Short mmCIF file of C-alpha atoms in Angstrom, two decimals:
data_model
loop_
_atom_site.label_atom_id
_atom_site.label_comp_id
_atom_site.label_asym_id
_atom_site.label_seq_id
_atom_site.Cartn_x
_atom_site.Cartn_y
_atom_site.Cartn_z
CA MET A 1 -83.96 -117.60 104.45
CA SER A 2 -85.89 -120.95 106.10
CA SER A 3 -89.09 -120.02 108.34
CA GLU A 4 -92.19 -121.62 110.65
CA THR A 5 -95.59 -121.90 112.28
CA GLY A 6 -97.72 -121.06 114.89
CA THR A 7 -100.45 -119.74 116.04
CA ALA A 8 -101.12 -118.25 119.94
CA ASP A 9 -104.26 -116.59 120.91
CA THR A 10 -104.91 -113.15 119.83
CA ASP A 11 -104.80 -110.64 123.34
CA THR A 12 -100.98 -111.68 124.02
CA LEU A 13 -99.88 -111.68 120.01
CA ALA A 14 -96.99 -108.72 118.97
CA ARG A 15 -96.58 -106.51 116.13
CA THR A 16 -93.70 -105.97 113.92
CA PRO A 17 -92.20 -102.40 113.21
CA LEU A 18 -94.91 -102.50 109.23
CA TYR A 19 -97.73 -103.58 110.83
CA ASP A 20 -98.95 -99.86 110.67
CA LEU A 21 -98.15 -99.63 107.22
CA HIS A 22 -99.10 -103.38 106.47
CA VAL A 23 -102.96 -102.10 107.88
CA GLU A 24 -102.57 -99.25 105.14
CA LEU A 25 -101.95 -100.94 102.64
CA GLY A 26 -105.13 -103.22 103.35
CA ALA A 27 -103.32 -106.37 104.04
CA ARG A 28 -105.41 -109.68 104.95
CA ILE A 29 -103.91 -110.26 108.79
CA VAL A 30 -103.14 -113.37 110.55
CA PRO A 31 -101.83 -114.91 113.67
CA PHE A 32 -98.65 -116.73 112.77
CA ALA A 33 -95.42 -118.05 114.92
CA GLY A 34 -97.31 -114.97 118.03
CA TYR A 35 -97.24 -111.76 115.61
CA GLU A 36 -99.96 -110.68 113.96
CA MET A 37 -98.25 -111.13 110.07
CA PRO A 38 -100.00 -110.30 107.00
CA VAL A 39 -100.72 -113.28 104.85
CA GLN A 40 -102.06 -111.24 101.26
CA PHE A 41 -102.14 -108.02 100.43
CA THR A 42 -103.60 -108.18 96.45
CA GLY A 43 -103.44 -111.88 96.12
CA ILE A 44 -101.60 -114.62 96.45
CA LEU A 45 -101.57 -115.63 93.06
CA GLU A 46 -100.90 -112.29 92.25
CA GLU A 47 -97.97 -111.65 94.25
CA HIS A 48 -95.67 -115.19 93.94
CA ARG A 49 -96.35 -114.22 89.56
CA HIS A 50 -94.69 -110.22 90.94
CA VAL A 51 -91.31 -111.42 92.80
CA ARG A 52 -90.68 -114.27 90.45
CA THR A 53 -91.17 -111.28 87.45
CA ALA A 54 -89.93 -108.43 89.63
CA ALA A 55 -89.36 -107.73 93.44
CA GLY A 56 -91.65 -108.08 96.43
CA LEU A 57 -91.24 -106.57 99.26
CA PHE A 58 -91.06 -109.37 102.85
CA ASP A 59 -91.75 -108.25 105.77
CA VAL A 60 -89.83 -110.77 108.40
CA SER A 61 -89.46 -109.01 111.65
CA HIS A 62 -90.71 -111.76 113.44
CA MET A 63 -87.51 -113.39 112.66
CA GLY A 64 -85.63 -113.98 116.65
CA GLN A 65 -82.11 -112.18 115.07
CA VAL A 66 -78.86 -112.35 117.86
CA ARG A 67 -75.53 -111.38 117.50
CA LEU A 68 -72.61 -113.91 119.37
CA ARG A 69 -69.91 -111.78 120.11
CA GLY A 70 -66.31 -113.62 121.32
CA ALA A 71 -63.29 -115.56 119.82
CA ASP A 72 -64.39 -119.10 120.38
CA ALA A 73 -67.81 -118.47 119.48
CA ALA A 74 -67.47 -119.96 116.28
CA ALA A 75 -66.33 -123.14 118.21
CA ALA A 76 -69.05 -122.72 120.49
CA LEU A 77 -71.62 -122.09 118.82
CA GLU A 78 -70.11 -125.73 116.11
CA THR A 79 -71.29 -127.65 119.74
CA LEU A 80 -74.87 -127.65 118.44
CA VAL A 81 -74.64 -127.19 115.02
CA PRO A 82 -73.64 -129.55 112.73
CA VAL A 83 -71.88 -127.53 109.76
CA ASP A 84 -68.30 -126.15 109.42
CA VAL A 85 -68.66 -121.89 111.54
CA VAL A 86 -64.65 -121.98 111.61
CA ASP A 87 -64.11 -121.67 108.97
CA LEU A 88 -66.78 -119.34 107.53
CA GLY A 89 -65.12 -116.11 106.23
CA ALA A 90 -65.79 -112.61 107.19
CA GLY A 91 -68.71 -111.14 104.95
CA ARG A 92 -70.46 -114.97 104.45
CA LEU A 93 -72.90 -117.01 105.41
CA ARG A 94 -74.18 -119.86 105.53
CA TYR A 95 -77.84 -122.52 106.72
CA ALA A 96 -76.95 -124.28 109.36
CA LEU A 97 -79.74 -126.82 111.92
CA PHE A 98 -79.88 -127.11 115.10
CA THR A 99 -80.61 -130.29 116.49
CA ASN A 100 -81.37 -132.54 119.41
CA THR A 101 -79.69 -135.74 121.03
CA GLN A 102 -81.60 -137.88 118.47
CA GLY A 103 -80.38 -136.59 115.58
CA GLY A 104 -83.72 -134.50 114.95
CA ILE A 105 -83.77 -130.60 114.14
CA ARG A 106 -84.25 -128.00 116.87
CA ASP A 107 -84.30 -125.39 114.93
CA ASP A 108 -83.27 -124.22 111.15
CA LEU A 109 -80.75 -120.80 110.55
CA MET A 110 -78.79 -118.59 109.25
CA VAL A 111 -75.12 -118.28 110.08
CA THR A 112 -73.44 -114.48 108.64
CA ASN A 113 -69.67 -113.72 110.03
CA ALA A 114 -70.14 -110.19 110.15
CA GLY A 115 -66.46 -109.42 111.21
CA ASP A 116 -66.38 -109.14 114.81
CA HIS A 117 -69.74 -110.87 115.76
CA LEU A 118 -71.70 -113.93 114.12
CA PHE A 119 -75.04 -112.85 113.22
CA LEU A 120 -77.73 -115.60 113.41
CA VAL A 121 -81.35 -115.52 112.54
CA VAL A 122 -84.04 -117.96 113.65
CA ASN A 123 -87.37 -118.81 113.33
CA ALA A 124 -90.17 -117.01 115.48
CA ALA A 125 -91.89 -119.98 116.75
CA CYS A 126 -88.04 -121.47 118.05
CA LYS A 127 -86.50 -118.26 118.97
CA SER A 128 -87.14 -118.58 123.01
CA GLN A 129 -85.64 -121.96 123.31
CA ASP A 130 -82.39 -121.25 120.37
CA LEU A 131 -81.89 -118.44 122.32
CA ALA A 132 -82.20 -121.14 126.10
CA HIS A 133 -80.66 -123.45 124.53
CA LEU A 134 -77.70 -121.02 123.00
CA ARG A 135 -78.13 -119.38 126.80
CA ALA A 136 -77.63 -122.75 128.35
CA HIS A 137 -74.78 -123.73 126.55
CA VAL A 138 -72.11 -121.83 124.87
CA ALA A 139 -72.66 -118.21 127.10
CA ASP A 140 -69.37 -119.81 129.49
CA ARG A 141 -68.28 -118.86 125.83
CA CYS A 142 -69.51 -115.64 123.73
CA GLU A 143 -72.00 -113.25 124.89
CA ILE A 144 -75.21 -113.73 123.56
CA GLU A 145 -77.17 -110.62 122.84
CA GLU A 146 -80.77 -110.76 121.26
CA LEU A 147 -81.48 -107.51 118.59
CA ALA A 148 -84.49 -107.02 119.52
CA ASP A 149 -84.47 -103.48 118.05
CA ARG A 150 -83.82 -104.36 114.69
CA ALA A 151 -86.59 -105.34 111.14
CA LEU A 152 -86.36 -107.83 109.18
CA LEU A 153 -86.90 -107.11 105.75
CA ALA A 154 -86.54 -109.64 102.53
CA LEU A 155 -86.21 -107.57 98.86
CA GLN A 156 -86.58 -110.57 96.57
CA GLY A 157 -86.93 -111.16 92.88
CA PRO A 158 -85.86 -110.92 89.37
CA ALA A 159 -85.84 -106.89 89.84
CA ALA A 160 -83.93 -106.66 93.00
CA GLY A 161 -80.09 -106.91 92.44
CA ALA A 162 -80.56 -103.60 90.01
CA ILE A 163 -82.84 -101.82 92.98
CA MET A 164 -80.64 -102.76 96.34
CA ALA A 165 -77.90 -100.87 93.61
CA ALA A 166 -79.25 -98.18 92.81
CA VAL A 167 -80.61 -97.34 96.39
CA ALA A 168 -76.87 -98.78 98.44
CA PRO A 169 -74.11 -98.98 95.23
CA ARG A 170 -72.23 -101.08 98.06
CA THR A 171 -74.73 -103.87 97.65
CA GLU A 172 -74.11 -103.50 94.00
CA GLY A 173 -72.62 -106.66 92.23
CA MET A 174 -71.85 -108.68 96.56
CA HIS A 175 -73.03 -112.89 94.89
CA PHE A 176 -75.64 -115.48 97.11
CA MET A 177 -74.70 -116.21 101.11
CA THR A 178 -72.40 -112.74 101.40
CA ALA A 179 -73.11 -109.91 103.43
CA THR A 180 -71.92 -106.25 103.72
CA SER A 181 -73.11 -102.97 106.43
CA ALA A 182 -74.78 -100.66 104.51
CA GLU A 183 -76.89 -97.35 104.39
CA LEU A 184 -79.76 -97.09 103.00
CA PHE A 185 -82.19 -93.93 103.17
CA GLY A 186 -79.89 -93.11 105.37
CA ALA A 187 -80.05 -95.83 107.58
CA ASP A 188 -77.27 -98.04 109.19
CA CYS A 189 -78.58 -101.82 107.53
CA PHE A 190 -76.30 -105.07 107.64
CA VAL A 191 -77.70 -106.85 104.37
CA THR A 192 -77.25 -110.05 102.89
CA ARG A 193 -78.19 -112.03 99.01
CA SER A 194 -79.73 -114.60 99.74
CA GLY A 195 -83.70 -114.72 100.81
CA TYR A 196 -86.23 -117.55 100.92
CA THR A 197 -88.19 -117.95 97.42
CA GLY A 198 -85.83 -119.45 94.75
CA GLU A 199 -84.60 -116.18 93.37
CA ASP A 200 -82.57 -113.42 93.57
CA GLY A 201 -82.75 -111.79 96.45
CA PHE A 202 -81.75 -109.82 99.99
CA GLU A 203 -82.65 -109.22 103.68
CA LEU A 204 -82.04 -106.04 104.93
CA SER A 205 -81.54 -106.05 109.23
CA VAL A 206 -83.03 -102.43 109.81
CA PRO A 207 -83.44 -100.10 112.80
CA ALA A 208 -86.46 -101.31 114.09
CA ASP A 209 -87.28 -96.43 113.84
CA ALA A 210 -86.91 -96.78 110.52
CA ALA A 211 -88.49 -99.87 109.46
CA ASP A 212 -90.71 -97.47 108.29
CA HIS A 213 -88.90 -94.86 106.53
CA VAL A 214 -87.43 -98.34 104.04
CA ALA A 215 -90.34 -100.11 103.41
CA ARG A 216 -92.10 -97.20 102.47
CA GLN A 217 -88.84 -95.74 100.23
CA LEU A 218 -88.63 -99.31 98.89
CA LEU A 219 -92.08 -99.81 97.93
CA ALA A 220 -91.68 -96.15 96.05
CA ARG A 221 -90.55 -97.67 93.42
CA ASP A 222 -92.68 -99.04 90.34
CA GLU A 223 -90.68 -102.63 90.33
CA VAL A 224 -92.03 -103.19 94.53
CA ALA A 225 -94.94 -104.84 95.47
CA PRO A 226 -95.23 -105.47 99.33
CA ILE A 227 -95.81 -109.22 100.05
CA GLY A 228 -97.74 -111.21 102.28
CA LEU A 229 -97.09 -115.06 104.13
CA GLY A 230 -99.19 -116.70 101.59
CA ALA A 231 -96.97 -116.33 98.59
CA ARG A 232 -94.09 -117.02 100.81
CA ASP A 233 -94.65 -120.23 101.15
CA SER A 234 -95.60 -121.61 97.76
CA LEU A 235 -92.88 -119.81 95.84
CA ARG A 236 -90.83 -121.45 99.24
CA LEU A 237 -93.23 -124.46 98.15
CA GLU A 238 -92.03 -124.24 94.23
CA ALA A 239 -87.88 -123.82 95.74
CA GLY A 240 -87.99 -126.94 97.84
CA LEU A 241 -87.33 -125.55 100.57
CA CYS A 242 -88.28 -126.21 103.78
CA LEU A 243 -90.16 -124.99 106.81
CA TYR A 244 -89.65 -125.79 110.22
CA GLY A 245 -92.71 -127.48 111.93
CA HIS A 246 -94.31 -128.71 108.30
CA ASP A 247 -90.82 -130.05 106.05
CA ILE A 248 -88.46 -130.02 108.97
CA ASP A 249 -88.56 -131.06 112.83
CA GLU A 250 -87.18 -132.38 116.22
CA THR A 251 -88.31 -135.87 113.94
CA THR A 252 -86.50 -135.00 111.14
CA THR A 253 -82.30 -135.69 110.99
CA PRO A 254 -80.51 -133.64 108.70
CA VAL A 255 -79.52 -137.07 106.04
CA GLN A 256 -83.53 -137.81 105.73
CA ALA A 257 -84.77 -134.36 104.65
CA GLY A 258 -82.21 -134.17 102.68
CA LEU A 259 -80.11 -131.17 103.89
CA THR A 260 -76.65 -133.13 104.13
CA TRP A 261 -75.19 -130.34 101.98
CA ALA A 262 -75.67 -127.92 104.95
CA ILE A 263 -72.57 -130.59 106.75
CA GLN A 264 -69.17 -129.71 105.60
CA LYS A 265 -66.67 -132.47 104.85
CA VAL A 266 -65.03 -131.12 107.92
CA ARG A 267 -67.25 -132.05 110.38
CA ARG A 268 -68.40 -135.43 108.72
CA ARG A 269 -66.52 -138.77 109.91
CA GLY A 270 -62.71 -138.41 109.19
CA GLY A 271 -62.81 -134.72 108.94
CA ALA A 272 -60.34 -132.08 111.07
CA ARG A 273 -63.60 -131.79 113.42
CA GLU A 274 -65.72 -134.33 112.97
CA PHE A 275 -68.48 -134.56 114.60
CA GLY A 276 -68.94 -133.06 118.00
CA TYR A 277 -73.06 -131.45 117.76
CA PRO A 278 -76.10 -133.12 119.25
CA GLY A 279 -76.95 -136.86 117.66
CA ALA A 280 -73.91 -136.87 115.98
CA ASP A 281 -73.53 -140.65 116.19
CA ILE A 282 -77.28 -140.69 114.75
CA VAL A 283 -76.15 -138.68 111.55
CA ASP A 284 -73.38 -140.82 110.86
CA ALA A 285 -74.86 -143.46 110.83
CA GLU A 286 -77.66 -142.05 108.75
CA MET A 287 -75.28 -140.96 106.57
CA ARG A 288 -72.90 -144.54 106.16
CA ASP A 289 -76.71 -146.46 106.08
CA GLY A 290 -79.07 -144.36 105.01
CA PRO A 291 -82.63 -143.46 106.47
CA ALA A 292 -85.03 -145.02 106.81
CA ARG A 293 -87.37 -142.95 105.14
CA ARG A 294 -86.73 -139.91 102.89
CA ARG A 295 -87.85 -136.12 101.86
CA VAL A 296 -89.55 -136.47 98.21
CA GLY A 297 -90.81 -134.59 96.13
CA LEU A 298 -94.66 -134.42 94.38
CA ARG A 299 -96.38 -133.56 91.84
CA PRO A 300 -100.19 -134.57 92.27
CA GLU A 301 -101.74 -135.42 87.92
CA GLY A 302 -104.84 -132.93 87.37
CA ARG A 303 -105.15 -129.70 88.80
CA ALA A 304 -106.76 -130.56 92.52
CA PRO A 305 -103.99 -129.12 94.83
CA VAL A 306 -102.42 -132.31 98.06
CA ARG A 307 -102.37 -130.74 101.70
CA GLU A 308 -100.02 -131.17 104.41
CA GLY A 309 -101.68 -134.52 106.09
CA ALA A 310 -102.76 -136.55 102.90
CA GLU A 311 -101.22 -140.01 104.19
CA LEU A 312 -99.35 -141.44 100.59
CA THR A 313 -99.82 -145.10 99.58
CA ASP A 314 -97.97 -147.55 97.66
CA GLU A 315 -99.65 -149.16 94.39
CA THR A 316 -101.04 -152.45 96.79
CA GLY A 317 -102.65 -149.74 98.95
CA THR A 318 -99.72 -150.05 101.76
CA ALA A 319 -98.82 -146.23 103.27
CA VAL A 320 -95.59 -145.40 102.52
CA GLY A 321 -95.47 -141.87 103.58
CA ARG A 322 -96.98 -139.01 104.74
CA VAL A 323 -96.92 -134.98 102.41
CA THR A 324 -95.71 -132.37 104.88
CA SER A 325 -96.48 -129.12 102.86
CA GLY A 326 -98.26 -128.51 99.53
CA GLY A 327 -100.57 -126.75 97.23
CA PHE A 328 -100.58 -124.87 93.79
CA GLY A 329 -97.09 -123.68 92.46
CA PRO A 330 -98.50 -120.30 90.36
CA THR A 331 -95.15 -120.61 88.43
CA VAL A 332 -95.65 -124.69 87.47
CA GLU A 333 -99.32 -124.40 87.30
CA GLY A 334 -100.11 -126.81 88.83
CA PRO A 335 -99.86 -128.62 92.05
CA VAL A 336 -96.73 -129.32 94.07
CA ALA A 337 -95.65 -131.00 96.83
CA MET A 338 -93.63 -132.28 98.95
CA GLY A 339 -93.63 -135.14 101.92
CA TYR A 340 -91.46 -138.59 103.20
CA VAL A 341 -91.18 -141.06 101.78
CA ALA A 342 -89.95 -144.63 103.22
CA ALA A 343 -85.96 -144.87 101.28
CA GLU A 344 -87.47 -147.99 98.78
CA HIS A 345 -90.28 -145.22 97.43
CA ALA A 346 -87.76 -142.38 97.12
CA ALA A 347 -86.66 -142.70 94.08
CA ALA A 348 -87.55 -140.10 91.07
CA GLY A 349 -90.82 -141.18 88.82
CA THR A 350 -91.92 -143.16 92.03
CA ARG A 351 -95.80 -143.60 91.31
CA LEU A 352 -97.75 -143.00 94.47
CA ASN A 353 -100.86 -142.01 95.75
CA ALA A 354 -102.13 -138.97 98.67
CA ILE A 355 -105.31 -140.00 99.56
CA VAL A 356 -107.15 -136.77 99.53
CA ARG A 357 -110.81 -136.48 101.27
CA GLY A 358 -110.63 -140.86 101.36
CA LYS A 359 -109.81 -141.22 97.16
CA ALA A 360 -106.97 -141.86 95.87
CA LEU A 361 -105.20 -139.70 95.04
CA PRO A 362 -102.41 -140.54 91.65
CA VAL A 363 -98.29 -138.93 93.16
CA THR A 364 -95.30 -138.44 91.47
CA VAL A 365 -92.27 -138.16 93.25
CA ALA A 366 -89.88 -135.66 91.50
CA ARG A 367 -87.20 -134.02 91.58
CA MET A 368 -86.92 -131.17 93.89
CA PRO A 369 -86.89 -127.74 93.04
CA PHE A 370 -90.14 -127.55 90.83
CA VAL A 371 -88.50 -123.79 89.29
CA GLU A 372 -85.15 -122.86 88.30
CA GLN A 373 -83.36 -120.82 91.84
CA ARG A 374 -81.80 -117.76 90.90
CA TYR A 375 -79.54 -117.34 92.99
CA TYR A 376 -77.44 -114.70 92.24
CA ARG A 377 -73.46 -115.99 92.11
CA GLY A 378 -71.81 -113.94 89.54
#
């Protein structure tokens, strides 16, 4: 699942149902997307490696959960996103994008066909505007309900499948990007096999009043450790996943961002339900002619990380792009980054420089993800 950034005045910050548990566990709390959230518990490096080798539990209750209900809900949602929602089978989910009239990305989200309704998970910093966007454009075609009484937990890592099979047998054998209802420790939950780390894992929509109990029961297992937002960021960066507000925003199109895989054939030129979403003409033109810039992976030389905002230049010193995310990759044991460069510099292996504190540090355009994605596909 994609995430976002944002801070707010400490007097107005919200708290998730797991806030007290985070404090009890010794979390370092920081402002994030309008919430007081745990950035780390024992340390980002240790937490990152625990997710890659065992299982980590993340509190992502700051994300927005929305239900769209009605016979026309899928067709209505397709007027706002370039993906195939109408043909999405029951119990399946899909990555989607809200676009603007310029083809830019208003937000990225997950859409699940829950059978009698669509279940959406949107980014915390965008959820108010996303709800307003939905209500302004599709409220006459479907019922829109914010599920403010639910928490969202993510159990991620190679041990997640066995853990979930043991505590919720109905989830055993679920494939990546599928969903089901299941009881966890007495709570009625909605479970998707998905996540934002590149590892196998699950996201659990839990009644808010049961979230603390469910989290404690999962954390009681030896394989599970609490994980903060710091490791969540380094895990998703190694997995080549976009962070909304950094790697994608209202100025980046799905084509520039390398997300055209999310636009199914039926919504493209010549498809049965081609176009019909904001900015479709611009996205179509870029898919046909190619974008002026592209999102790329970057491997800096040496050990020094290259951070967001660093300018990228070619061998002549001419500016050709900018870094949008960067840091140390604990699994690859070196710095990794991503950013946008002029299309003619986007080929893997291209040598560029990142300007860091006035110095040019060599970087190489690299394919993403930086680590193998290990989603469970059966």
